[in-house]
PDB file of C-alpha atoms and ligand atoms in Angstrom:
ATOM      1  CA  UNK A  14     -47.111-115.820  33.555  1.00 83.00           C
ATOM      2  CA  UNK A  15     -49.075-116.575  36.716  1.00 91.00           C
ATOM      3  CA  UNK A  16     -50.191-120.046  37.634  1.00 95.00           C
ATOM      4  CA  UNK A  17     -53.495-120.100  39.358  1.00 97.00           C
ATOM      5  CA  UNK A  18     -54.556-123.168  41.424  1.00 96.00           C
ATOM      6  CA  UNK A  19     -58.215-123.530  40.609  1.00 95.00           C
ATOM      7  CA  UNK A  20     -59.904-125.286  43.525  1.00 93.00           C
ATOM      8  CA  UNK A  21     -61.944-127.340  40.992  1.00 93.00           C
ATOM      9  CA  UNK A  22     -59.374-128.076  38.141  1.00 94.00           C
ATOM     10  CA  UNK A  23     -55.963-127.752  39.771  1.00 95.00           C
ATOM     11  CA  UNK A  24     -53.054-125.422  38.601  1.00 97.00           C
ATOM     12  CA  UNK A  25     -53.725-123.709  35.297  1.00 97.00           C
ATOM     13  CA  UNK A  26     -52.079-120.837  33.273  1.00 97.00           C
ATOM     14  CA  UNK A  27     -53.405-117.341  33.947  1.00 95.00           C
ATOM     15  CA  UNK A  28     -54.587-117.020  30.332  1.00 96.00           C
ATOM     16  CA  UNK A  29     -57.484-119.462  31.251  1.00 97.00           C
ATOM     17  CA  UNK A  30     -58.850-117.004  33.792  1.00 97.00           C
ATOM     18  CA  UNK A  31     -60.588-113.642  33.645  1.00 95.00           C
ATOM     19  CA  UNK A  32     -59.888-110.938  36.188  1.00 91.00           C
ATOM     20  CA  UNK A  33     -63.216-109.437  37.253  1.00 87.00           C
ATOM     21  CA  UNK A  34     -62.556-107.000  40.067  1.00 81.00           C
ATOM     22  CA  UNK A  35     -61.176-106.428  43.445  1.00 77.00           C
ATOM     23  CA  UNK A  36     -63.252-107.763  46.318  1.00 72.00           C
ATOM     24  CA  UNK A  37     -63.828-104.190  47.768  1.00 74.00           C
ATOM     25  CA  UNK A  38     -65.138-102.917  44.387  1.00 76.00           C
ATOM     26  CA  UNK A  39     -68.345-104.870  44.538  1.00 79.00           C
ATOM     27  CA  UNK A  40     -71.172-102.509  44.394  1.00 85.00           C
ATOM     28  CA  UNK A  41     -74.239-103.369  46.514  1.00 86.00           C
ATOM     29  CA  UNK A  42     -77.565-103.465  44.450  1.00 91.00           C
ATOM     30  CA  UNK A  43     -79.019-100.690  46.734  1.00 94.00           C
ATOM     31  CA  UNK A  44     -76.034 -98.334  46.342  1.00 92.00           C
ATOM     32  CA  UNK A  45     -76.765 -94.734  45.176  1.00 95.00           C
ATOM     33  CA  UNK A  46     -75.143 -93.742  41.881  1.00 94.00           C
ATOM     34  CA  UNK A  47     -72.579 -91.534  43.818  1.00 94.00           C
ATOM     35  CA  UNK A  48     -71.718 -94.474  46.181  1.00 91.00           C
ATOM     36  CA  UNK A  49     -71.364 -96.759  43.161  1.00 90.00           C
ATOM     37  CA  UNK A  50     -69.037 -94.308  41.379  1.00 90.00           C
ATOM     38  CA  UNK A  51     -66.992 -93.881  44.537  1.00 88.00           C
ATOM     39  CA  UNK A  52     -66.682 -97.643  44.952  1.00 84.00           C
ATOM     40  CA  UNK A  53     -65.745 -98.276  41.304  1.00 83.00           C
ATOM     41  CA  UNK A  54     -63.479 -95.266  40.510  1.00 85.00           C
ATOM     42  CA  UNK A  55     -62.320 -93.452  43.598  1.00 84.00           C
ATOM     43  CA  UNK A  56     -60.536 -96.296  45.395  1.00 76.00           C
ATOM     44  CA  UNK A  57     -57.074 -96.229  47.024  1.00 77.00           C
ATOM     45  CA  UNK A  58     -54.361 -98.262  45.317  1.00 77.00           C
ATOM     46  CA  UNK A  59     -52.082 -99.350  48.173  1.00 81.00           C
ATOM     47  CA  UNK A  60     -49.192-101.723  47.897  1.00 89.00           C
ATOM     48  CA  UNK A  61     -49.605-105.139  49.454  1.00 93.00           C
ATOM     49  CA  UNK A  62     -52.154-108.037  49.215  1.00 93.00           C
ATOM     50  CA  UNK A  63     -55.635-107.624  47.992  1.00 89.00           C
ATOM     51  CA  UNK A  64     -58.599-109.918  47.522  1.00 90.00           C
ATOM     52  CA  UNK A  65     -59.621-110.217  43.883  1.00 90.00           C
ATOM     53  CA  UNK A  66     -62.423-112.008  42.049  1.00 91.00           C
ATOM     54  CA  UNK A  67     -61.451-114.092  39.085  1.00 94.00           C
ATOM     55  CA  UNK A  68     -63.349-116.557  36.840  1.00 94.00           C
ATOM     56  CA  UNK A  69     -61.946-119.698  35.206  1.00 95.00           C
ATOM     57  CA  UNK A  70     -63.515-118.902  31.916  1.00 94.00           C
ATOM     58  CA  UNK A  71     -61.696-121.415  29.703  1.00 95.00           C
ATOM     59  CA  UNK A  72     -61.992-124.209  32.425  1.00 94.00           C
ATOM     60  CA  UNK A  73     -64.794-124.979  34.898  1.00 93.00           C
ATOM     61  CA  UNK A  74     -66.197-121.356  34.635  1.00 92.00           C
ATOM     62  CA  UNK A  75     -66.242-121.132  38.415  1.00 92.00           C
ATOM     63  CA  UNK A  76     -65.757-117.968  40.353  1.00 92.00           C
ATOM     64  CA  UNK A  77     -62.685-117.662  42.578  1.00 93.00           C
ATOM     65  CA  UNK A  78     -61.356-115.302  45.143  1.00 93.00           C
ATOM     66  CA  UNK A  79     -57.591-114.870  44.970  1.00 93.00           C
ATOM     67  CA  UNK A  80     -55.574-112.988  47.642  1.00 94.00           C
ATOM     68  CA  UNK A  81     -52.744-111.624  45.549  1.00 93.00           C
ATOM     69  CA  UNK A  82     -49.873-109.252  46.178  1.00 94.00           C
ATOM     70  CA  UNK A  83     -50.069-106.150  43.975  1.00 89.00           C
ATOM     71  CA  UNK A  84     -46.351-105.788  43.475  1.00 92.00           C
ATOM     72  CA  UNK A  85     -45.037-109.325  43.227  1.00 93.00           C
ATOM     73  CA  UNK A  86     -48.249-110.984  41.809  1.00 92.00           C
ATOM     74  CA  UNK A  87     -47.567-113.836  44.453  1.00 95.00           C
ATOM     75  CA  UNK A  88     -50.932-115.621  45.029  1.00 96.00           C
ATOM     76  CA  UNK A  89     -51.286-116.250  48.747  1.00 95.00           C
ATOM     77  CA  UNK A  90     -54.730-117.962  48.725  1.00 96.00           C
ATOM     78  CA  UNK A  91     -57.386-119.173  46.356  1.00 96.00           C
ATOM     79  CA  UNK A  92     -60.914-120.142  47.462  1.00 94.00           C
ATOM     80  CA  UNK A  93     -63.993-120.952  45.441  1.00 94.00           C
ATOM     81  CA  UNK A  94     -66.890-118.513  45.434  1.00 89.00           C
ATOM     82  CA  UNK A  95     -69.419-121.090  44.409  1.00 78.00           C
ATOM     83  CA  UNK A  96     -69.580-124.443  42.580  1.00 73.00           C
ATOM     84  CA  UNK A  97     -67.875-125.089  39.175  1.00 69.00           C
ATOM     85  CA  UNK A  98     -70.204-124.493  36.228  1.00 70.00           C
ATOM     86  CA  UNK A  99     -69.313-127.466  34.153  1.00 63.00           C
ATOM     87  CA  UNK A 100     -71.236-127.947  30.799  1.00 56.00           C
TER      88      UNK A 100
HETATM   89 ZN1   ZN B  16     -61.464-124.396  37.201  1.00 62.88          ZN
END
C-alpha cells in the first residue's frame, strides 16, 4: 500500500486516490488525432521517476502531481495542481 501525502488533507491511503495519467500523456486540445494517439498509446516506458497526475477522489477531490519511481513506487514529491474541491 502506498501512502500519499495530500497537500490539502495530509497522509492518506492510496485507495482514497485515483490515478489519472502520466504528466507527459496530457493531450493538447489542438492535437491532431494522430498526435493524440501517439501521445496516449505509443509512449516509452522507461525505468525511473515519472510525473503522474492523481486525484484525491475520496477526500478533498483535489488534483495532485506526484513524482513517483516506476519500479519502487517511492513518492519523491507531491504538489497540488489546483485548490481542493471541498463540498
Ligand atoms: Zn486531499
